[in-house]
XYZ file of C-alpha atoms in Angstrom:
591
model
C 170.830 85.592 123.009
C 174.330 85.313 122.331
C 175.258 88.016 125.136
C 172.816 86.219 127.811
C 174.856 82.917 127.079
C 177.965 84.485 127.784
C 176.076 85.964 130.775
C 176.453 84.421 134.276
C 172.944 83.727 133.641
C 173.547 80.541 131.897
C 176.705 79.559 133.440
C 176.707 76.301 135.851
C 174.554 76.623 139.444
C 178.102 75.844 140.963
C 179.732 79.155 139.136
C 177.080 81.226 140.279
C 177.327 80.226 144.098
C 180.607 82.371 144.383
C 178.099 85.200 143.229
C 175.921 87.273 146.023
C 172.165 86.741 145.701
C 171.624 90.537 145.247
C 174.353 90.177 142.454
C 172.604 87.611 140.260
C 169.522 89.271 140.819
C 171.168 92.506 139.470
C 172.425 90.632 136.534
C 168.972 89.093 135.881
C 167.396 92.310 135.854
C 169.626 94.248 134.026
C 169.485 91.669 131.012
C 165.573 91.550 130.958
C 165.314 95.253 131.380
C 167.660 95.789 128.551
C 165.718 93.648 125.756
C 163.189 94.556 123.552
C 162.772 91.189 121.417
C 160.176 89.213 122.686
C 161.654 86.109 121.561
C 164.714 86.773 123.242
C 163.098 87.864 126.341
C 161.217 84.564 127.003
C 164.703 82.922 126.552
C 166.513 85.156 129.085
C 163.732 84.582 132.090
C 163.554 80.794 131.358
C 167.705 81.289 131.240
C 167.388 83.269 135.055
C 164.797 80.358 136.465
C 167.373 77.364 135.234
C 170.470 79.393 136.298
C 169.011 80.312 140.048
C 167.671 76.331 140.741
C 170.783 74.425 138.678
C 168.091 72.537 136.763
C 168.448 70.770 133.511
C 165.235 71.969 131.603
C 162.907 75.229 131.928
C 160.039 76.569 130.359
C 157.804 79.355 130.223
C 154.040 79.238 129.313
C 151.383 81.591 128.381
C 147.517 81.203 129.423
C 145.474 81.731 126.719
C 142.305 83.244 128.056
C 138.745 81.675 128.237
C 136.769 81.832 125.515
C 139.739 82.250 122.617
C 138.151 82.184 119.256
C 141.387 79.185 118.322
C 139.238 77.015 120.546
C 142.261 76.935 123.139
C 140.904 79.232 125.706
C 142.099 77.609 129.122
C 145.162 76.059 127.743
C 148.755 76.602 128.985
C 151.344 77.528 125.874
C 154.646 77.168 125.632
C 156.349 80.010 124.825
C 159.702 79.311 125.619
C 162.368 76.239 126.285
C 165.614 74.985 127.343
C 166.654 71.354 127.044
C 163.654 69.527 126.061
C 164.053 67.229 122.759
C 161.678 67.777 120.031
C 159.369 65.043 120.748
C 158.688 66.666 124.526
C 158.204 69.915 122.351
C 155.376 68.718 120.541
C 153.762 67.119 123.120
C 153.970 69.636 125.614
C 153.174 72.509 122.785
C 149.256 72.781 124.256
C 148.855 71.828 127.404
C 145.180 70.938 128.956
C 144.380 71.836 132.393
C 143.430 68.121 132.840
C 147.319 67.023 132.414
C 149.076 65.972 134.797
C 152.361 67.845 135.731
C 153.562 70.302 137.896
C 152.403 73.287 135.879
C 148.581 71.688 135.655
C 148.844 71.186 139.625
C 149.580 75.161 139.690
C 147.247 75.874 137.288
C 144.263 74.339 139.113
C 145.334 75.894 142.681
C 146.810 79.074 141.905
C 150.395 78.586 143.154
C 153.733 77.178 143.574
C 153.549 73.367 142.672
C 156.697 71.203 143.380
C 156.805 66.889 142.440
C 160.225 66.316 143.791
C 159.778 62.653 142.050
C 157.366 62.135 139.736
C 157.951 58.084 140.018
C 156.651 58.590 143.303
C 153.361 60.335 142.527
C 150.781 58.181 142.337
C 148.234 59.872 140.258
C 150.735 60.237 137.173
C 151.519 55.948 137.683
C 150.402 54.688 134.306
C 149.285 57.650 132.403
C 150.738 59.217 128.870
C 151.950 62.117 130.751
C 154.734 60.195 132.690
C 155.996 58.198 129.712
C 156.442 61.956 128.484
C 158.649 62.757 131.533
C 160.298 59.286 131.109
C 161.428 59.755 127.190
C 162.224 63.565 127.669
C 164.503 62.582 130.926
C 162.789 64.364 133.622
C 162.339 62.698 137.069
C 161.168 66.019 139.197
C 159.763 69.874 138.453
C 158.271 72.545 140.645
C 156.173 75.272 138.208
C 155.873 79.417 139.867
C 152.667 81.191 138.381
C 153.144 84.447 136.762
C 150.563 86.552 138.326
C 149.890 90.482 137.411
C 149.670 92.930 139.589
C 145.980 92.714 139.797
C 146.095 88.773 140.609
C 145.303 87.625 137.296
C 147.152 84.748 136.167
C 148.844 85.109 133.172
C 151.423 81.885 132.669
C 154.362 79.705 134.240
C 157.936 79.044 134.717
C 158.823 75.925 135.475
C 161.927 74.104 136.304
C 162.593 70.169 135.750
C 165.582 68.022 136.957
C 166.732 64.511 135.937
C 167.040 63.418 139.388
C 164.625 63.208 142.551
C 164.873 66.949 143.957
C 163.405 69.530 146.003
C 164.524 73.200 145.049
C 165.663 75.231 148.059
C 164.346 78.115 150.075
C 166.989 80.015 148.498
C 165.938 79.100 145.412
C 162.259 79.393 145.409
C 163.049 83.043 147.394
C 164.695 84.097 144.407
C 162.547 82.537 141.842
C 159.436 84.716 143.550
C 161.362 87.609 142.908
C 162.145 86.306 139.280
C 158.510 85.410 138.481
C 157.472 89.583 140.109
C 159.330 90.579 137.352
C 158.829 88.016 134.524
C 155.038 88.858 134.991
C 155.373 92.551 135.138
C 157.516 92.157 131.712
C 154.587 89.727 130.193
C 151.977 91.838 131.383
C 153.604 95.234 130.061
C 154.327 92.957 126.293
C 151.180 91.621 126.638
C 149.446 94.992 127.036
C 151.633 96.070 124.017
C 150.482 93.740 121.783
C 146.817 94.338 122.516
C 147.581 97.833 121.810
C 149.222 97.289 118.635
C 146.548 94.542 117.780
C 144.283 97.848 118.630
C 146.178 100.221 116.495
C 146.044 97.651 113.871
C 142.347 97.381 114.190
C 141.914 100.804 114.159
C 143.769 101.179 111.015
C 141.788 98.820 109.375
C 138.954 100.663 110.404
C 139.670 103.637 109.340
C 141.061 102.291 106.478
C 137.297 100.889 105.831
C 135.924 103.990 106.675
C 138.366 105.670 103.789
C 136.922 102.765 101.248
C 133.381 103.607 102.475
C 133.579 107.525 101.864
C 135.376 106.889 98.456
C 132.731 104.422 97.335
C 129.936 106.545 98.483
C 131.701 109.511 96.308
C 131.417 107.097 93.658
C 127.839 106.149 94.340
C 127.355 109.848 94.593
C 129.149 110.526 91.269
C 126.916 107.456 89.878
C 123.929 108.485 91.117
C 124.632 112.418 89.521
C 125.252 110.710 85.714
C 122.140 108.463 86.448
C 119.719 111.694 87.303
C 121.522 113.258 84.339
C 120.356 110.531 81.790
C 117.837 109.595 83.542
C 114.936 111.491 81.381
C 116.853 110.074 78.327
C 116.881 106.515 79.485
C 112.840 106.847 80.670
C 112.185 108.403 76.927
C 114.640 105.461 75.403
C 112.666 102.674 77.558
C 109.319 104.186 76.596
C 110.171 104.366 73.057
C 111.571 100.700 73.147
C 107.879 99.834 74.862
C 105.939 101.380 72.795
C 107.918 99.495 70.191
C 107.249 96.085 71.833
C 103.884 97.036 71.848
C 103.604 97.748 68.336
C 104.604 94.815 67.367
C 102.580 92.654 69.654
C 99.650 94.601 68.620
C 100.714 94.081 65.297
C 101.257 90.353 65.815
C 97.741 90.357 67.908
C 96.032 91.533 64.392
C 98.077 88.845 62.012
C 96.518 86.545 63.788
C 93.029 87.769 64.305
C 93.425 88.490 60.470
C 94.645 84.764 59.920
C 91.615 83.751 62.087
C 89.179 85.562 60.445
C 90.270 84.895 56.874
C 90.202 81.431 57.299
C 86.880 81.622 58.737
C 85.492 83.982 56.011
C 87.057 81.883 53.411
C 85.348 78.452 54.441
C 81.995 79.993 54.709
C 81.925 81.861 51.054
C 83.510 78.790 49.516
C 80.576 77.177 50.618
C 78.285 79.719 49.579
C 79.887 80.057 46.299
C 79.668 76.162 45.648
C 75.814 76.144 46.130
C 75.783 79.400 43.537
C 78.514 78.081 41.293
C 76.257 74.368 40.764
C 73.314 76.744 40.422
C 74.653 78.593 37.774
C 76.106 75.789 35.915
C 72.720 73.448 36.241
C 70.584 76.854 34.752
C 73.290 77.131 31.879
C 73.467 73.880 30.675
C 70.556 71.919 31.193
C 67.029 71.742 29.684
C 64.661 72.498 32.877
C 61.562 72.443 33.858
C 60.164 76.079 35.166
C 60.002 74.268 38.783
C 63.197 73.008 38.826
C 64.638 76.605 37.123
C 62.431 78.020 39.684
C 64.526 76.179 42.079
C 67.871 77.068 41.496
C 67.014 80.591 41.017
C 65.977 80.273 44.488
C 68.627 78.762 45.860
C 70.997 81.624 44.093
C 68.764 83.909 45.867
C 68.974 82.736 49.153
C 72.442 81.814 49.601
C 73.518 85.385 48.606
C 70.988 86.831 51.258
C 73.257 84.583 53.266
C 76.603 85.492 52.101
C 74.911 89.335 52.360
C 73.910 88.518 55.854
C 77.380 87.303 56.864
C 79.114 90.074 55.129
C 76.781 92.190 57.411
C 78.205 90.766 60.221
C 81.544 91.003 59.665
C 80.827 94.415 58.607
C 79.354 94.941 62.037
C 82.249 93.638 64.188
C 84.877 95.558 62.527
C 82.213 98.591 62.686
C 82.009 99.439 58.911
C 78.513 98.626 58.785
C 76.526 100.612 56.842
C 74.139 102.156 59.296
C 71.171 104.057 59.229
C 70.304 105.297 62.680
C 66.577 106.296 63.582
C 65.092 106.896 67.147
C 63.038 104.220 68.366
C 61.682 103.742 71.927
C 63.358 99.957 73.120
C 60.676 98.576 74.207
C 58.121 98.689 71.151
C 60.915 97.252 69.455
C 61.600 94.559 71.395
C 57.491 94.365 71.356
C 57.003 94.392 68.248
C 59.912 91.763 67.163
C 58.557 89.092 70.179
C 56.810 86.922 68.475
C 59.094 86.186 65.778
C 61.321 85.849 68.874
C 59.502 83.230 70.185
C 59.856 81.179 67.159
C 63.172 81.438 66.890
C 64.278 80.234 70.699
C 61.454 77.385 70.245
C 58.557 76.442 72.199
C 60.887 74.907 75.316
C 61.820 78.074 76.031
C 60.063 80.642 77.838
C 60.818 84.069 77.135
C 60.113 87.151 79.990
C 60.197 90.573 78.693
C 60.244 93.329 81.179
C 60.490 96.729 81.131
C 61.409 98.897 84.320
C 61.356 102.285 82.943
C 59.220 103.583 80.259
C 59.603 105.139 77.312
C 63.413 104.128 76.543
C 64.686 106.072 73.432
C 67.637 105.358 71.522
C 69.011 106.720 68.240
C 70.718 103.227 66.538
C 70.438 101.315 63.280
C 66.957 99.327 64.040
C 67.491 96.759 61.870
C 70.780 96.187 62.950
C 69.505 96.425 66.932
C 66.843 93.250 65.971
C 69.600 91.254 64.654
C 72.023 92.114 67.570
C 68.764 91.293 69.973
C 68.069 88.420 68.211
C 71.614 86.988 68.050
C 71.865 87.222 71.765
C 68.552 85.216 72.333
C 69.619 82.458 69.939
C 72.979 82.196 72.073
C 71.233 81.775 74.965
C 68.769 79.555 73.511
C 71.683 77.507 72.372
C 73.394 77.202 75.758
C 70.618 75.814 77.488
C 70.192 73.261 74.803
C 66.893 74.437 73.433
C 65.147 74.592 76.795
C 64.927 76.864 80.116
C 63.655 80.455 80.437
C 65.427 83.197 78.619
C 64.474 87.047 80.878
C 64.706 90.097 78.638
C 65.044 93.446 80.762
C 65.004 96.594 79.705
C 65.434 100.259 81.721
C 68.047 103.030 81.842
C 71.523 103.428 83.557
C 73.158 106.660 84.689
C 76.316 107.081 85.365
C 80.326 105.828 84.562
C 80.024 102.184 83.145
C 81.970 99.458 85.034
C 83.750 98.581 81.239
C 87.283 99.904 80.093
C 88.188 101.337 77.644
C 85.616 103.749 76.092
C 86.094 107.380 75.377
C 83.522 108.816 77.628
C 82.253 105.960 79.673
C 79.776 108.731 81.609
C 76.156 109.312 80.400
C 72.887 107.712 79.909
C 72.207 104.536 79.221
C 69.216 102.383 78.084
C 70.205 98.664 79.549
C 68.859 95.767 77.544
C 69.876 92.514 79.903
C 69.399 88.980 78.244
C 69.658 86.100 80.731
C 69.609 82.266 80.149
C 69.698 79.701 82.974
C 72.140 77.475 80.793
C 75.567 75.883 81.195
C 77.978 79.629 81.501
C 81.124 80.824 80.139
C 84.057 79.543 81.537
C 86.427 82.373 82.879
C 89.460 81.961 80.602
C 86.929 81.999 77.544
C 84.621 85.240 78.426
C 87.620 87.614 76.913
C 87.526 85.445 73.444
C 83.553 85.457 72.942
C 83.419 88.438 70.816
C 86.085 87.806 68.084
C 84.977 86.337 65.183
C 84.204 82.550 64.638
C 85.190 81.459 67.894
C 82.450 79.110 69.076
C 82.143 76.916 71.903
C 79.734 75.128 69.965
C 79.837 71.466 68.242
C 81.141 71.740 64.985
C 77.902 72.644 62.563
C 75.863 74.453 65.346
C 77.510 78.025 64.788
C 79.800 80.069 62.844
C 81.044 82.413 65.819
C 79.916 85.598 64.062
C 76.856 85.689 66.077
C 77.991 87.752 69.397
C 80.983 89.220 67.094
C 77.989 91.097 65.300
C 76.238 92.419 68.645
C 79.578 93.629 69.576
C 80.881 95.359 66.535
C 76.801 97.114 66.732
C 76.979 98.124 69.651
C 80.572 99.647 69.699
C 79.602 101.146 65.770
C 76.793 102.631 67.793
C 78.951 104.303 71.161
C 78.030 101.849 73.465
C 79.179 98.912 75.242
C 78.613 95.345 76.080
C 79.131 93.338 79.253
C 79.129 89.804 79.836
C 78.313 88.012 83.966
C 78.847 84.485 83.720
C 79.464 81.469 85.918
C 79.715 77.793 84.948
C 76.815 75.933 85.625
C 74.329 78.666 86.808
C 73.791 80.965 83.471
C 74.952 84.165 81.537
C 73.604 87.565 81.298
C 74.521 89.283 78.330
C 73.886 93.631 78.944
C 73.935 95.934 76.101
C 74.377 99.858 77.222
C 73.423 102.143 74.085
C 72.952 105.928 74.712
C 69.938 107.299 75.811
C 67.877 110.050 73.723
C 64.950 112.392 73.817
C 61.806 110.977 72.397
C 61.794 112.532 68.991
C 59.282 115.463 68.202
C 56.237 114.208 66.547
C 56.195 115.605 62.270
C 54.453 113.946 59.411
C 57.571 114.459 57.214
C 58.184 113.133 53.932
C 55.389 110.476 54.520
C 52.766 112.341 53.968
C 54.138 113.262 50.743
C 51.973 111.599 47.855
C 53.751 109.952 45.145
C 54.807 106.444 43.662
C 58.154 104.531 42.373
C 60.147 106.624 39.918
C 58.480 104.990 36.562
C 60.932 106.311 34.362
C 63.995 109.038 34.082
C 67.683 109.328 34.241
C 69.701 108.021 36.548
C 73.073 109.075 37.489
C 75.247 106.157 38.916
C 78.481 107.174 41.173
C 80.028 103.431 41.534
C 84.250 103.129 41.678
C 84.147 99.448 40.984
C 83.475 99.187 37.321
C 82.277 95.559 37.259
C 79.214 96.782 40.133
C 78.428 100.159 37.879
C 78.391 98.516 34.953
C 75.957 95.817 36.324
C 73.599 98.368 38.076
C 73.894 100.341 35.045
C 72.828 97.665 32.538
C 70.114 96.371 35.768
C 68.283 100.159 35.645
C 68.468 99.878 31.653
C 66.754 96.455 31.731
C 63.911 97.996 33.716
C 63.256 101.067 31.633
C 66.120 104.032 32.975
C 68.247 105.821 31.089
C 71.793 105.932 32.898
C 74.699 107.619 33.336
C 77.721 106.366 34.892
C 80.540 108.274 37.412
C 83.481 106.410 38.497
C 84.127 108.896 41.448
C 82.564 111.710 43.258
C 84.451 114.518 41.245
C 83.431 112.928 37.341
C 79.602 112.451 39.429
C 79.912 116.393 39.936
C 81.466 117.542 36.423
C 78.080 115.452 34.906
C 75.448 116.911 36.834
C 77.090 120.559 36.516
C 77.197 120.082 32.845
C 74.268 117.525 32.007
C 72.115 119.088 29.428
C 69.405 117.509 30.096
C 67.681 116.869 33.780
C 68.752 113.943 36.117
C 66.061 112.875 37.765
C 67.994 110.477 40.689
C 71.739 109.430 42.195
C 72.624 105.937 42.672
C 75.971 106.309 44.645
C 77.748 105.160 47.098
C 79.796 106.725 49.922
C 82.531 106.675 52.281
C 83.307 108.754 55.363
C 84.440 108.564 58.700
C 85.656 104.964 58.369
C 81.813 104.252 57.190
C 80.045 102.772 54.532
C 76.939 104.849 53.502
C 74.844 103.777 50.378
C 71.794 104.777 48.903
C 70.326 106.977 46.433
C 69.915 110.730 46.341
C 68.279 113.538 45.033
C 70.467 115.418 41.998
C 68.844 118.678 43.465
C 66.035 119.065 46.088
C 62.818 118.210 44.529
C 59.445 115.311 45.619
C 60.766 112.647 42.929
C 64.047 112.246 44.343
C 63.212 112.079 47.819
C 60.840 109.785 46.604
C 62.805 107.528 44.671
C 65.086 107.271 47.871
C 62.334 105.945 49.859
C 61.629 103.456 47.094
C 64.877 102.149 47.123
C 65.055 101.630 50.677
C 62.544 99.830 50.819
C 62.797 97.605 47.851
C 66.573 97.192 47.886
C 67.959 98.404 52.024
C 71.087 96.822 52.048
C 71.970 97.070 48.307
C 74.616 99.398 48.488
C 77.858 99.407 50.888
C-alpha cells in the first residue's frame, strides 16, 4: 500500500493528465499484476478507479451469491474504500438490492449506472439512503459491474464526487478497461479461495476419514478382547444368575415356609386347646362315664383331625406315606358316589361319566378319594352349595399341555371335575395350590384342600390343570398314569388266619418318646417287646435274638418317603398276617 500511494495511481486527476492514457493504464496494470495480498489488491483497483475519474470516494463490492448459508445471498459487500467516514462504512457495509444508489441501479440492470446529482433524482427525495449521501458528503456516483468472462456478475466499482458531475468518455473508456481486469483478478482470487476452501475441505475429510479408520482399528481391537473374554464374561453372568436365582428361590421358600408355619401353627394350637381342656377335665374332675365318654371322644376326634391335616401337608410337600394299589377309576369313583353326594349336599347335582372303560391306575386309593373328594367340596363351595358339579373320566395320550414335568409324554387316565360357580380370577389361578391360601370367608376353609390334590397327584407322577373364567365355572383335570389291569391271583387273602393273639414284637422307632409309647401300648395288650432305635441295632437283635420274633413294628425312610408298617422278621403266614391286621386296624399309624 505504501508503494501504490507513492504511485501515480493516487496522485491528483490534474498530475495524471500530463500522463498518456496507455501510460496510466501500464502503471495500473503493472501494480495489480504485481500483488498477491488480497487486501492490498482491493485497495490498488479502488486506488486506479478514483485516480482515472478525479473523484473523492471509491469503493469496491463483492456479490455474495444466492442462496448464502449467512442469509446474505443477493447482497452487495463492501470490500474495499477510500474516503468514506465511518458512519457511511457501517451503513453501506451490506447493501440490499432494494437501496437506492448507483450501485443498486447497476445491480438491478446489469450495467454502467451514473446519478450525476443525486439531489436531483427523484426517487432517492426523502428516503434514508440520501441522508446517507448527505452526512458522508457525496452529491453524485456512477457504479461499473465487474463481470467474468462468462457474464456472471461478480461485484462493483464505484466512484462518488462531492459535486454535481458526469464522468467523461475518457474516463468511463478507461474505467471499462479497469473493471476487464479488476474482474479477471476477482474471478482468478475468487476461484483461489474456493480452491483452498476445497483443499481445506478435503483435508478435513480426509482427516475424518484418518479418525474413522483409527477408531474402527480400535473397535476392531475392542471387539478382538471382547470375543476373547467373551466365554468368561457369559460363564461370569451365568454364574451371577444362577446366583440371583438362588437366592430368589431361596427367598420364594422363606416365605412359603413363613406362610405355611403360620398356618400350621394356628390350626394345631387349636387342636391342641380342645385336647389340652380334655386332658385336664379327665384328670381332675369326678365324671360321669358319659361325660368321660365325652372327652375321650373329643381327644379322639380332634387328633383324627390334626392326623388328617398332617396328611395333607404331608401330601403337598409329597412325603406322604403312600401305599399304591391298581384300581380301575371308575369303580372307585362308583363306589365312593354316594358318600359324595352327601358331602356336596342335596342342591347339587352330581354327573359322573365315563368315556372309556376300564381306566387303571396304580396310586394310593385312599389318598385318590380324598384328592377326589377335596376337589368336589371346592366346587361345591364355589357355587355356594348349589348348581351341578360333572365328573368325567377317560384316558389321554400324548405330551401334556403343563410345564415342567420330567417326561410329560405317556398315558393318561383324565379325571375332569367341573362346577358352574363363580371362577378363579386370572392373577389367583397360579396361588391355588400352595397351602392355606383360600379365597374363602374366613371360617369356610383352611386352604389345604387343593394343596393336598396337588402334592397327590405330583407324589404320584402326574399332573394337575386348572380352566377357569370369572363368572362361568372351573374345571379342575387330574392326569395320573395309565396301567394294565392287574392279573387276577387270590394272594395272601385266601390265606386263613386271625390277629396275632400273642408273641414278640420287635419295634424299630428313632424317636424314643413314640417307641417307648408303642412299646408300653403292645405290652398293655398282651406282647412281649423289644425295642431298636435304628435299622442297624433292629438287625444286630434279630441276628442274635435267642428266642423267635414273631413281628416288626418299624418305620422307614427312603427316597424322600415315609413308609410305615409292620413286617415279617422272616417269611412265614403270621407275619404277613399280622401286617394285614395292622393295616387295617391302625393304616395311617406309622409315618
Amino acid at each position: 500500500m505504501t508503494d501504490l500511494l507513492r504511485s501515480p495511481l493516487s496522485a491528483p486527476a490534474e498530475e495524471n493528465a500530463d500522463l498518456s492514457d496507455i501510460d496510466l493504464l501500464q502503471r495500473i496494470s503493472v501494480e495489480l499484476i504485481a500483488e498477491h495480498d488480497l487486501v492490498e489488491l482491493y485497495g490498488k483497483i479502488v486506488d486506479a478507479a478514483v485516480a482515472i475519474t478525479g473523484s473523492q470516494f471509491g469503493t469496491m463490492q463483492l456479490l455474495c451469491p444466492y442462496g448464502d448459508p449467512s442469509g446474505n445471498g443477493g447482497k452487495l459487500q463492501l470490500l474495499c474504500h477510500r474516503g468514506l467516514p465511518e458512519e457511511a462504512i457501517t451503513f453501506w457495509q451490506w447493501v440490499s438490492p432494494s437501496a437506492l444508489s448507483s450501485c443498486t441501479m447497476a445491480l438491478r440492470f446489469g450495467q454502467r449506472a451514473i446519478i450525476p446529482d443525486f439531489e436531483e433524482w427523484s426517487e432517492i427525495a426523502g428516503t434514508d439512503d440520501l441522508m446517507a449521501f448527505r452526512r458522508a458528503g457525496i452529491r453524485s456516483a456512477q457504479t461499473t459491474p465487474l463481470l467474468s468472462r462468462s457474464g456472471t456478475l461478480l461485484g462493483m466499482i464505484s466512484t462518488h464526487w462531492t459535486k454535481p458531475h458526469r464522468p467523461s468518455e475518457r474516463d468511463l473508456r478507461l474505467l471499462d478497461i479497469l473493471a476487464r481486469q479488476a474482474a479477471d483478478l476477482l474471478e482468478r482470487t475468487i476461484a483461489e479461495e474456493a480452491l483452498r476452501a476445497r483443499e481445506a475441505e478435503l483435508r478435513d475429510t480426509c482427516a475424518a476419514l484418518r479418525a474413522a479408520e483409527q477408531q474402527q482399528d480400535q473397535v476392531q481391537i475392542a471387539l478382538r478382547q471382547l470375543n476373547e473374554t467373551l466365554e468368561e464374561r457369559v460363564e461370569a453372568r451365568t454364574r451371577e444368575l444362577a446366583e440371583s436365582e438362588s437366592q430368589l428361590r431361596h427367598m420364594q421358600k422363606m416365605d412359603a415356609i413363613g406362610q405355611l408355619t403360620g398356618g400350621v401353627a394356628h390350626d394345631f394350637n387349636n387342636l391342641l386347646t380342645i385336647i389340652r381342656s380334655s386332658a385336664d377335665l379327665l384328670s381332675r374332675r369326678e365324671l360321669t362315664p358319659e361325660k368321660r365318654q365325652k372327652y375321650v371322644k373329643a381327644i379322639s376326634d380332634t387328633a383324627d383331625r390334626a392326623a388328617k391335616l398332617t396328611g395333607q401337608l404331608l401330601a403337598f410337600a409329597r412325603r406322604q406315606a403312600l401305599t399304591p394299589e391298581v384300581f380301575e377309576v371308575g369303580d372307585k369313583i362308583g363306589a365312593i358316589s354316594d358318600m359324595l353326594r352327601t358331602v356336596v349336599g342335596s342342591r347339587v347335582s352330581v354327573d359322573v361319566t365315563s368315556l372309556r372303560s376300564p381306566c387303571f391306575v396304580e396310586v394310593d386309593a385312599s389318598q385318590f378319594e380324598t384328592a377326589f373328594v377335596n376337589m368336589a367340596v371346592n366346587a361345591r363351595d364355589a357355587m355356594n352349595g348349589e348348581g351341578r358339579l360333572v365328573v368325567e373320566i377317560d384316558t389321554f395320550d400324548g405330551v401334556l399341555p403343563m410345564q415342567g414335568m420330567t417326561d410329560p409324554r405317556g398315558s393318561f387316565v383324565r379325571i375332569s371335575v367341573t362346577d358352574e360357580g363363580s371362577g378363579i380370577a386370572l392373577d389367583q389361578i397360579d396361588s391355588i395350590f400352595e397351602p392355606f391360601f383360600t379365597t374363602k370367608a374366613v371360617g369356610k376353609g383352611t386352604g389345604l384342600g387343593l394343596s393336598q390334590v396337588y402334592g397327590f397327584t405330583k407324589q404320584s407322577g402326574g399332573e394337575i390343570e386348572v380352566r377357569s373364567m370369572l363368572g362361568q365355572g372351573s374345571t379342575f383335570i387330574m392326569y395320573l398314569p395309565q396301567v394294565e389291569a392287574p392279573a387276577s391271583s387270590q394272594g395272601d387273602d385266601a390265606e386263613q388266619g386271625s390277629w396275632l393273639a400273642e408273641g414278640r414284637i420287635l419295634i424299630v422307632e428313632d424317636n424314643e418318646q413314640v417307641g417307648e409309647f408303642a412299646s408300653d401300648l403292645l405290652r398293655d395288650l398282651g406282647y412281649e417287646t423289644l425295642v431298636a432305635n435304628d435299622a442297624a441295632s433292629a438287625i444286630a437283635i434279630l441276628e442274635t435274638a435267642s428266642e423267635r420274633i414273631d413281628a416288626v413294628f418299624f418305620r422307614c425312610r427312603d427316597a424322600g418317603h415315609r413308609r410305615g408298617g409292620v413286617g415279617a422278621a422272616r417269611p412265614g403266614p403270621v407275619a404277613r398276617r399280622y401286617r394285614r391286621a395292622h393295616q387295617r386296624v391302625q393304616p395311617r399309624s406309622c409315618q
